[in-house]
Short mmCIF file of C-alpha atoms and ligand atoms in Angstrom, two decimals:
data_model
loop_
_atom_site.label_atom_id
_atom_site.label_comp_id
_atom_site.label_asym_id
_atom_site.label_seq_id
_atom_site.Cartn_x
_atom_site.Cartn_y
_atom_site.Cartn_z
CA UNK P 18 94.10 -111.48 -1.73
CA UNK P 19 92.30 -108.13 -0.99
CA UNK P 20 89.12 -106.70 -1.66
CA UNK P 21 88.38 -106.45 -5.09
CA UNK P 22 88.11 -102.22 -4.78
CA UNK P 23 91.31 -101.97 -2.77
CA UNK P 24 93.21 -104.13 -5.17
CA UNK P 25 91.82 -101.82 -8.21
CA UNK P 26 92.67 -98.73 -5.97
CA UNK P 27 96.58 -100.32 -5.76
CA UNK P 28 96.22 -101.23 -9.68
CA UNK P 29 95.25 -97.78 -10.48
CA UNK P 30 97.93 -96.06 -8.32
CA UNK P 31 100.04 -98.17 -10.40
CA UNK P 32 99.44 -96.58 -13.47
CA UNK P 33 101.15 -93.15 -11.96
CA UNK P 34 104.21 -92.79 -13.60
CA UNK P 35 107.19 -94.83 -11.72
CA UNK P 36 105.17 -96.27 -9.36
CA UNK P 37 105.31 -100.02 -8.54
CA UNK P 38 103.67 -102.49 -6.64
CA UNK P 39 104.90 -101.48 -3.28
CA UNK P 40 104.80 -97.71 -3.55
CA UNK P 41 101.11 -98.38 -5.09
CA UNK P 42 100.54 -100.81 -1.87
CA UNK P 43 101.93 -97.37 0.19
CA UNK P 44 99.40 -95.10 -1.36
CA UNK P 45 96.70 -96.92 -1.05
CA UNK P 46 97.25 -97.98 2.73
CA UNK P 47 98.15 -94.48 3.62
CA UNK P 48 95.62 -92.58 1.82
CA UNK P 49 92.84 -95.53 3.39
CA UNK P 50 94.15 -94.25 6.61
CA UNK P 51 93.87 -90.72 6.10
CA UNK P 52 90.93 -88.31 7.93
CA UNK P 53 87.76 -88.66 6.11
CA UNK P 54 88.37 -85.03 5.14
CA UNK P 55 91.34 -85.20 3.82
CA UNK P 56 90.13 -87.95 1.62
CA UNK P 57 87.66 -86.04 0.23
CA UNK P 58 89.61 -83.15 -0.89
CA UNK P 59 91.89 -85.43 -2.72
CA UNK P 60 89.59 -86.95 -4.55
CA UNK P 61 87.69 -84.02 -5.46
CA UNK P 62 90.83 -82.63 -6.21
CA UNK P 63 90.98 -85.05 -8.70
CA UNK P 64 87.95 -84.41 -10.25
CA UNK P 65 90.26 -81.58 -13.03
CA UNK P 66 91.38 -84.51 -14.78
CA UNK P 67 87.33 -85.07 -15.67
CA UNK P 68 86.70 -81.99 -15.68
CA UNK P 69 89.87 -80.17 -18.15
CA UNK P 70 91.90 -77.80 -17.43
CA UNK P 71 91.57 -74.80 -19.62
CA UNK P 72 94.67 -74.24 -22.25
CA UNK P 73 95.31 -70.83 -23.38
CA UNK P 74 93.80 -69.75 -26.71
CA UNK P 75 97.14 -67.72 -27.86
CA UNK P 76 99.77 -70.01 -26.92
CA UNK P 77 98.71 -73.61 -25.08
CA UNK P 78 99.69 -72.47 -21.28
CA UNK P 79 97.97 -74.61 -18.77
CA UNK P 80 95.05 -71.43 -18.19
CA UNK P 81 91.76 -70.25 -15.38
CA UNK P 82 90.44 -68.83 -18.32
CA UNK P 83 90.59 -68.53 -22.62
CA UNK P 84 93.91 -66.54 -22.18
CA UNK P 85 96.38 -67.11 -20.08
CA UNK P 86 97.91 -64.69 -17.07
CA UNK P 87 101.43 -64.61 -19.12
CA UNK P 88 99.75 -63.60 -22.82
CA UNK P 89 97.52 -61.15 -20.85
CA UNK P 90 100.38 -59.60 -19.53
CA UNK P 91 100.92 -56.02 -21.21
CA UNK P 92 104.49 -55.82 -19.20
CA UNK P 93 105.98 -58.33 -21.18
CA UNK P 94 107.21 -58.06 -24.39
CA UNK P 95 104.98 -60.20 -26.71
CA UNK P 96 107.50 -59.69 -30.05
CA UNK P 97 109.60 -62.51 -28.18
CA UNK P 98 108.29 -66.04 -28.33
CA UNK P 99 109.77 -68.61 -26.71
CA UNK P 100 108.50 -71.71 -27.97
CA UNK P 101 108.32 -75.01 -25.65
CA UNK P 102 107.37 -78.54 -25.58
CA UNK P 103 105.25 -78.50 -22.49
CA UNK P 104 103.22 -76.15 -19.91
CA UNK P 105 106.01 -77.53 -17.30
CA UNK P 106 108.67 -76.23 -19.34
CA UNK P 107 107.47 -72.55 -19.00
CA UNK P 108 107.25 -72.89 -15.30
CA UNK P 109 110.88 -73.88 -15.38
CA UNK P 110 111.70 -71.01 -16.98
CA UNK P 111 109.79 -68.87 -15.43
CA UNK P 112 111.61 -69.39 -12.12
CA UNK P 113 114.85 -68.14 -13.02
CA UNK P 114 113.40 -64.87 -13.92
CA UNK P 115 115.20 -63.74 -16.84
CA UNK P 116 112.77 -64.10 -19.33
CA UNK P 117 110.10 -61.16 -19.62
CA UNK P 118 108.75 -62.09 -23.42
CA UNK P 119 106.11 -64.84 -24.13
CA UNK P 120 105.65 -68.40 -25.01
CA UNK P 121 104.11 -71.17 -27.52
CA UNK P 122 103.45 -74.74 -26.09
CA UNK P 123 103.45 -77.26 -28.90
CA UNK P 124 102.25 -79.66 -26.39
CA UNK P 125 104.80 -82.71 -27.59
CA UNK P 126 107.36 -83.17 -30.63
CA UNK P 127 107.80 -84.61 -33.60
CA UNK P 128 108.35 -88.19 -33.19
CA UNK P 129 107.93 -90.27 -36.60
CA UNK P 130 108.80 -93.82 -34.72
CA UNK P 131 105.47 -92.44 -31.98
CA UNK P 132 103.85 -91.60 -34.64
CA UNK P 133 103.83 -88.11 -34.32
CA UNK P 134 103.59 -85.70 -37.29
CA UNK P 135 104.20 -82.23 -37.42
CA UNK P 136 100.69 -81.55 -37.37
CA UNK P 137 99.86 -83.43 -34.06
CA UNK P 138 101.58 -80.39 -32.87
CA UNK P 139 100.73 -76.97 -32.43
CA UNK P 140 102.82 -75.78 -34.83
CA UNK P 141 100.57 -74.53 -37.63
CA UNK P 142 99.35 -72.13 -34.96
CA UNK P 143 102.77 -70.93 -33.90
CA UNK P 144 103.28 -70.32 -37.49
CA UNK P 145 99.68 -68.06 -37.87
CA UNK P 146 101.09 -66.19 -34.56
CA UNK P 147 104.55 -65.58 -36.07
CA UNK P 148 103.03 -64.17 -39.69
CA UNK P 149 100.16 -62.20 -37.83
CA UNK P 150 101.56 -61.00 -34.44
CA UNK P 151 104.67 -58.39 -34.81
CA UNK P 152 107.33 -61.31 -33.74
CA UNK P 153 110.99 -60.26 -33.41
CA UNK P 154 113.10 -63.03 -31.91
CA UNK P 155 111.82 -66.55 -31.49
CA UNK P 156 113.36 -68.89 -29.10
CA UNK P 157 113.22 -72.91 -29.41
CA UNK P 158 113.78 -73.91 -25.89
CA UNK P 159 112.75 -77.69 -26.44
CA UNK P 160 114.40 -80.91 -24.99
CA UNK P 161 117.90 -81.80 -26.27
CA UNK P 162 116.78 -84.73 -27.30
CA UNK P 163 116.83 -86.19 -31.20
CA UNK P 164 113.21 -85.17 -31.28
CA UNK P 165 113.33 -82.10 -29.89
CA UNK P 166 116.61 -81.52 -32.58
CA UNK P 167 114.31 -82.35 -35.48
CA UNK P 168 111.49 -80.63 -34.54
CA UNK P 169 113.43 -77.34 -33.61
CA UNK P 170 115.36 -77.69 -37.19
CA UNK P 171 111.70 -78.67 -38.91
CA UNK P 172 110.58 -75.41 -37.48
CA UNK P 173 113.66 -73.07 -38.16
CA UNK P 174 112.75 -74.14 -42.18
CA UNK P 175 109.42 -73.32 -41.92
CA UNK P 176 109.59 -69.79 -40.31
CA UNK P 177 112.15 -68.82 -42.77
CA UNK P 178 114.49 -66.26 -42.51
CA UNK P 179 112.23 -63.12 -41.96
CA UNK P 180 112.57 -64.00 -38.04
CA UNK P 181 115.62 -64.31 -36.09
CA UNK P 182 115.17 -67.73 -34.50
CA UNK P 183 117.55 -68.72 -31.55
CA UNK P 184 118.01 -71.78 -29.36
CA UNK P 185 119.23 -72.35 -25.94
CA UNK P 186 122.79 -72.65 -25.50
CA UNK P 187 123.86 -75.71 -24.44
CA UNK P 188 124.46 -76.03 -20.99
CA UNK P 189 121.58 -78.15 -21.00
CA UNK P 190 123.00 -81.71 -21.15
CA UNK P 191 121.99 -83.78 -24.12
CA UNK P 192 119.26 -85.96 -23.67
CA UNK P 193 117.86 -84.58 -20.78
CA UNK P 194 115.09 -82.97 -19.58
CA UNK P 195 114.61 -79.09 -19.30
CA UNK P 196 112.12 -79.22 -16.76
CA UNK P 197 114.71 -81.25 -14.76
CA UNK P 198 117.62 -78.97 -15.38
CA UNK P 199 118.65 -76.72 -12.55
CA UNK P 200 117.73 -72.95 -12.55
CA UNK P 201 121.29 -71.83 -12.66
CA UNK P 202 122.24 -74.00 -15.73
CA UNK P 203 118.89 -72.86 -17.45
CA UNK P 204 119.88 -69.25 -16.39
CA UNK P 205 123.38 -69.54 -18.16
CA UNK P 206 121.22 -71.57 -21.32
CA UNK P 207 119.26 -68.44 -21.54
CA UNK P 208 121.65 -65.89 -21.53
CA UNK P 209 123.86 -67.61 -24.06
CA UNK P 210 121.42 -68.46 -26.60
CA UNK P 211 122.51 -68.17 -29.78
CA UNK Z 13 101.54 -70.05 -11.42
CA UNK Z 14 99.34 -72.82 -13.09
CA UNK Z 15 95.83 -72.95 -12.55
CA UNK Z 16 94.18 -73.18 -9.68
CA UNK Z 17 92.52 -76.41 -9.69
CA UNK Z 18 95.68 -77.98 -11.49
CA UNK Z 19 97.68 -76.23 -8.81
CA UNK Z 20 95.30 -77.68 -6.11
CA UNK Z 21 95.86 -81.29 -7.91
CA UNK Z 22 99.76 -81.07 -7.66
CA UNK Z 23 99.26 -80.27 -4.03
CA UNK Z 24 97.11 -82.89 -2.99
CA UNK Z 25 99.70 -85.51 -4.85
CA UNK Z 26 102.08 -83.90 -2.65
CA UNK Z 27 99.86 -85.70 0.54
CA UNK Z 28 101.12 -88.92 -0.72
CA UNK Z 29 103.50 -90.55 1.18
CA UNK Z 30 107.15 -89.44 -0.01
CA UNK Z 31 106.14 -87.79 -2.42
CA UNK Z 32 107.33 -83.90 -3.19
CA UNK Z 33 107.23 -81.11 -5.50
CA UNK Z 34 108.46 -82.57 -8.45
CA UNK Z 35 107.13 -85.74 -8.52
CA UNK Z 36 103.43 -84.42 -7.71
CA UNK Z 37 104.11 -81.81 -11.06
CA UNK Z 38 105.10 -85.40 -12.71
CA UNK Z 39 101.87 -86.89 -11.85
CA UNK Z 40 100.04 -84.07 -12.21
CA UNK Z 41 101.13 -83.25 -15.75
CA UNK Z 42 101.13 -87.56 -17.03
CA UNK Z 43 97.46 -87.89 -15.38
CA UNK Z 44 96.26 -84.79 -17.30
CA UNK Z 45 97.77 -86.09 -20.15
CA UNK Z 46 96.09 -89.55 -19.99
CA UNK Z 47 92.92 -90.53 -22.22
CA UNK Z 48 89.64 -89.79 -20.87
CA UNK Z 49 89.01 -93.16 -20.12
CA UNK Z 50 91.86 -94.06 -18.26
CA UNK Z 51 91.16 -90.42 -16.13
CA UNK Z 52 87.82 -91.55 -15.30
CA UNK Z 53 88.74 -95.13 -13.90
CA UNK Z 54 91.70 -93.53 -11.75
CA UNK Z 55 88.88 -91.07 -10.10
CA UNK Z 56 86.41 -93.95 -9.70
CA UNK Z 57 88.84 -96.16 -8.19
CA UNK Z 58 89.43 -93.64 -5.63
CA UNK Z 59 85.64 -93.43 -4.62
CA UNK Z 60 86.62 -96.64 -2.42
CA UNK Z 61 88.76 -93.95 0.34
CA UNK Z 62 84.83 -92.12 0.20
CA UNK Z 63 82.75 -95.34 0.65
CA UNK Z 64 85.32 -97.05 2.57
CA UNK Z 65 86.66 -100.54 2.65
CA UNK Z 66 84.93 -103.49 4.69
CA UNK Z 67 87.05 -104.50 7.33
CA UNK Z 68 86.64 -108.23 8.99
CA UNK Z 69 84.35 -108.26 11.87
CA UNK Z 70 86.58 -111.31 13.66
CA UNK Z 71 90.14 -110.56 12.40
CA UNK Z 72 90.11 -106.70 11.43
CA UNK Z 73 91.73 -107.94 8.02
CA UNK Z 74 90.64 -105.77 5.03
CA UNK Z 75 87.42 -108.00 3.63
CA UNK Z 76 84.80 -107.74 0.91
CA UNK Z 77 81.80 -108.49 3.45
CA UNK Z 78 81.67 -109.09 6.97
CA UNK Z 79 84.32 -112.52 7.31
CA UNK Z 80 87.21 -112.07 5.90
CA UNK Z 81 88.31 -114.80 3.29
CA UNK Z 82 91.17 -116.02 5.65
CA UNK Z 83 88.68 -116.34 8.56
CA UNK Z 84 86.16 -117.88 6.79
CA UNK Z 85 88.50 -120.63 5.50
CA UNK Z 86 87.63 -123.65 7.42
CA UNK Z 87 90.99 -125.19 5.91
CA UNK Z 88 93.09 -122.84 7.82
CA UNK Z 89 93.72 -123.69 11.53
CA UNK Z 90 91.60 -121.40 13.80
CA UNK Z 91 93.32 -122.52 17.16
CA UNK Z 92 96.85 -120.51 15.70
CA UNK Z 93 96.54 -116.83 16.12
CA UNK Z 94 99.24 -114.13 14.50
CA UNK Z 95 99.10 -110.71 15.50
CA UNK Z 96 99.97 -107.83 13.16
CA UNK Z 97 99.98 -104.03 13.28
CA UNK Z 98 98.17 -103.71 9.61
CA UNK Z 99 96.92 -105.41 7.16
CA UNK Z 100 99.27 -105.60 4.55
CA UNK Z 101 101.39 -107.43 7.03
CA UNK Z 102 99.21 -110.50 6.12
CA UNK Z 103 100.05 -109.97 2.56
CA UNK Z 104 103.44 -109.88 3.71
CA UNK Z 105 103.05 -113.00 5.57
CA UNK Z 106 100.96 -114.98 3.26
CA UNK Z 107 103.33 -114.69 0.23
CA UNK Z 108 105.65 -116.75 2.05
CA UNK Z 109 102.72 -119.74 2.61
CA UNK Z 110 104.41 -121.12 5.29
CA UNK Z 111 101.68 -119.75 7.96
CA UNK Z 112 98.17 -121.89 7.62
CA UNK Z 113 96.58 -119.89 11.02
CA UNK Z 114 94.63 -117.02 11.07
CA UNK Z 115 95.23 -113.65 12.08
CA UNK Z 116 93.82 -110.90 14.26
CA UNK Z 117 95.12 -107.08 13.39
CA UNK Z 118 95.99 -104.67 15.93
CA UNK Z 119 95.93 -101.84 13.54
CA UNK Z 120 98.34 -100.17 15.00
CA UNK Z 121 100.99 -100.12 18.04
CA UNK Z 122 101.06 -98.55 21.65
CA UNK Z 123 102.93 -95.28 20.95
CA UNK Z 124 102.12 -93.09 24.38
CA UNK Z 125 104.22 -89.96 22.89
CA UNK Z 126 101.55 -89.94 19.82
CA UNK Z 127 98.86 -90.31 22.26
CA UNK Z 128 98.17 -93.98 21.01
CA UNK Z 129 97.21 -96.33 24.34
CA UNK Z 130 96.13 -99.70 24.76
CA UNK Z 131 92.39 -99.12 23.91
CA UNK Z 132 92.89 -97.08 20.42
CA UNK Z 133 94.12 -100.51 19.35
CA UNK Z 134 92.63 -104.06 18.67
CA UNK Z 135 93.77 -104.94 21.85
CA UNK Z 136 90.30 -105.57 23.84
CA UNK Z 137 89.14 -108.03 21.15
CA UNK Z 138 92.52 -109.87 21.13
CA UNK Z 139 91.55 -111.26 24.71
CA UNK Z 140 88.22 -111.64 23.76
CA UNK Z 141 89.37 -113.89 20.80
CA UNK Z 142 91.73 -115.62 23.26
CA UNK Z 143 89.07 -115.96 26.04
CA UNK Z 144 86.59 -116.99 23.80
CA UNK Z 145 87.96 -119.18 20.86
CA UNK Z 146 90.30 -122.70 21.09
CA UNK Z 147 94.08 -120.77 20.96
CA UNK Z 148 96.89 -122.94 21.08
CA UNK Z 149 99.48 -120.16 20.01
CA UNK Z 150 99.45 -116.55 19.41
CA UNK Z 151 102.06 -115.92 17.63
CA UNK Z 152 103.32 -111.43 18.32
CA UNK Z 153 104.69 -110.79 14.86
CA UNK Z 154 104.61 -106.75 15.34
CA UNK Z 155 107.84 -104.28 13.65
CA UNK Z 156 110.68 -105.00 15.35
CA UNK Z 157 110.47 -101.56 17.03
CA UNK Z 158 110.44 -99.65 20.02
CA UNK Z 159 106.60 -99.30 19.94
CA UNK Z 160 106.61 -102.35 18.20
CA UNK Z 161 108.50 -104.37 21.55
CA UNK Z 162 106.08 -102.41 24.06
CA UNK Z 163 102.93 -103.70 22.70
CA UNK Z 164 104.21 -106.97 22.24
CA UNK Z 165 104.92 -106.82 25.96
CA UNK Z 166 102.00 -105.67 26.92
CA UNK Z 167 99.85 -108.13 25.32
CA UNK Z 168 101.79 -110.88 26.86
CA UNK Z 169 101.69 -109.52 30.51
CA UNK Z 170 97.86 -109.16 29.56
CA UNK Z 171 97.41 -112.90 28.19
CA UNK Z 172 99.09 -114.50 31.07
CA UNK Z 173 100.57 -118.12 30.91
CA UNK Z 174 97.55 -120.10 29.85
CA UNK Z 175 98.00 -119.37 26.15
CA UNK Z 176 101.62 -120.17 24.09
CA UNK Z 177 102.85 -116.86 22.98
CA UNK Z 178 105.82 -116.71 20.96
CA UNK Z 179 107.26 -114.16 18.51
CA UNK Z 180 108.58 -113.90 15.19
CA UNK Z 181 112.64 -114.85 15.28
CA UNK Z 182 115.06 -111.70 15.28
CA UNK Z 183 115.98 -112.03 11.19
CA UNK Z 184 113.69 -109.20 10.33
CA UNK Z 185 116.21 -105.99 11.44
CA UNK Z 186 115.39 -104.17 14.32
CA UNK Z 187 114.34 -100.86 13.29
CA UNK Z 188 112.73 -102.54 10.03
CA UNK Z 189 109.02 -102.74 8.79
CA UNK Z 190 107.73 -106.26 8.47
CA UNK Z 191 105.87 -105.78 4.88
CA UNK Z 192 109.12 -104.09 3.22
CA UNK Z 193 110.64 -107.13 4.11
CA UNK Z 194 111.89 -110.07 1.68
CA UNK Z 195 110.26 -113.33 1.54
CA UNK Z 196 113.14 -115.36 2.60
CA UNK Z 197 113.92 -113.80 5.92
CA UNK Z 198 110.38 -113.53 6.78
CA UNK Z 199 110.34 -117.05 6.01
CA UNK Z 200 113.24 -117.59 8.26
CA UNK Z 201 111.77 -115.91 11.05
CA UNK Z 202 108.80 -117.53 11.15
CA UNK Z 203 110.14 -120.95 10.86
CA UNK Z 204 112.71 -119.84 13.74
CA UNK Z 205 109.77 -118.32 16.05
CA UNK Z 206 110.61 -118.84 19.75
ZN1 LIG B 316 98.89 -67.87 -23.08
ZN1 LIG B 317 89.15 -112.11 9.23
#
């Protein structure tokens, strides 16, 4: 019914997580309407997803450069680690503030049923940094979910007990997301880790 | 916080309609996240807002050359005109396949606080159409809006008594938008057009 590169533009909007038919129809109508500037800039502003984004080389943050503005940070203290799922995560908790030490993105979780090992994961690098880097407290802040559970308890064996490793309190409800959860609840989740 | 061209990329999903800060982070993150293939055909779809679609030369319809494939359907019968603000109001109006005209797209409605008049519209080659080609009936089948009601009067004052003009029946809500609207009252209102 429409031209063949409209109907691919409202196939491809589909594939944006949530997005249906007629929110996909939406986009594309609106964004076909837009000034021919404005187009522009969102496509180039698309072009990252060709192009990369960096990663951090120390702990997997979304990065302008090989090390991230957090790990470069001589203010913070870099013998806590707070170790997350996802670069979202960190923004989360970096919004509430409380949190001054640094972070380890394992970029996913163990999920056996996905197909995902323990080495799909960036854990053997969290465990270098924890034997090389003076490490006092590590903190698994990943989803309450049954993944997140076994990957935080797979970890916890293989540090061992030479580290004190923590987890968020639960305020966070079960089976929810952390980047979802509301800065007061992940305040009070911080503060009574345990 | 993140990048700067992954920041830019959450802002410009953030241009979409309805879309805010959370859900442009959500599509930023799951686009980054998808295979390189799958990146590259989202970015190449969207080269079509760049080049443009082709829009029908008679009708105004979207089109993938000059005619349109409603107007160039000798099947369909050319002397029964519809009138609609966009084009996805003929998909709207062609999944109920009870209309076997053709259609001629405004692109738009008279909307004099927004600056929009008469002749930033397809209003001009309306009458041409009209004065030209063998109309029986145009049929107005704008939003039932405000803006919507204006143009519809407008174009009638302008067509005069020589032509049928009738409009879509009041099932669609007032206040509504024609394409969000279900198959089975459209159908109803365009069976009940007075
Ligand atoms: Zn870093
Ligand atoms: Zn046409």
């Amino acid at each position: 019914m429409y031209p063949n590169k409209f109907e691919n533009l409202i196939l491809k909007f589909q594939n944006l997580p949530g997005v249906g038919r007629k929110t996909a129809e939406r986009y594309a109508f609106e964004t076909l309407n837009w000034e021919q500037q404005k187009k522009e800039e969102f496509v180039n502003a698309l072009q990252v997803l060709i192009d990369g984004v960096d990663t951090c080389k120390v702990c997997g943050n979304l990065s302008d450069g090989d090390i991230c503005s957090i790990c470069s940070d001589q203010n913070r203290d870099h013998t806590l680690l707070c170790v997350v799922q996802s670069p979202k995560d960190i923004l989360a908790i970096e919004s509430i503030q409380e949190y001054k030490g640094v972070y380890h993105v394992l970029n996913g979780v163990i999920n056996t049923s996905k197909g995902i090992l323990p080495e799909d994961i960036n854990i053997d690098s969290l465990v270098d940094r924890i034997n090389k880097d003076e490490i006092n407290e590590v903190i698994l802040a990943l989803d309450p979910t049954v993944e997140g559970e076994t990957t935080s308890l797979y970890i916890e064996k293989l540090i061992g007990k030479d580290v004190l490793v923590t987890r968020l309190a639960y305020g966070i409800p079960m089976g929810g997301h952390l980047d979802y959860t509301d800065s007061l609840t992940l305040l009070k989740a911080f503060q009574g880790r345990k």
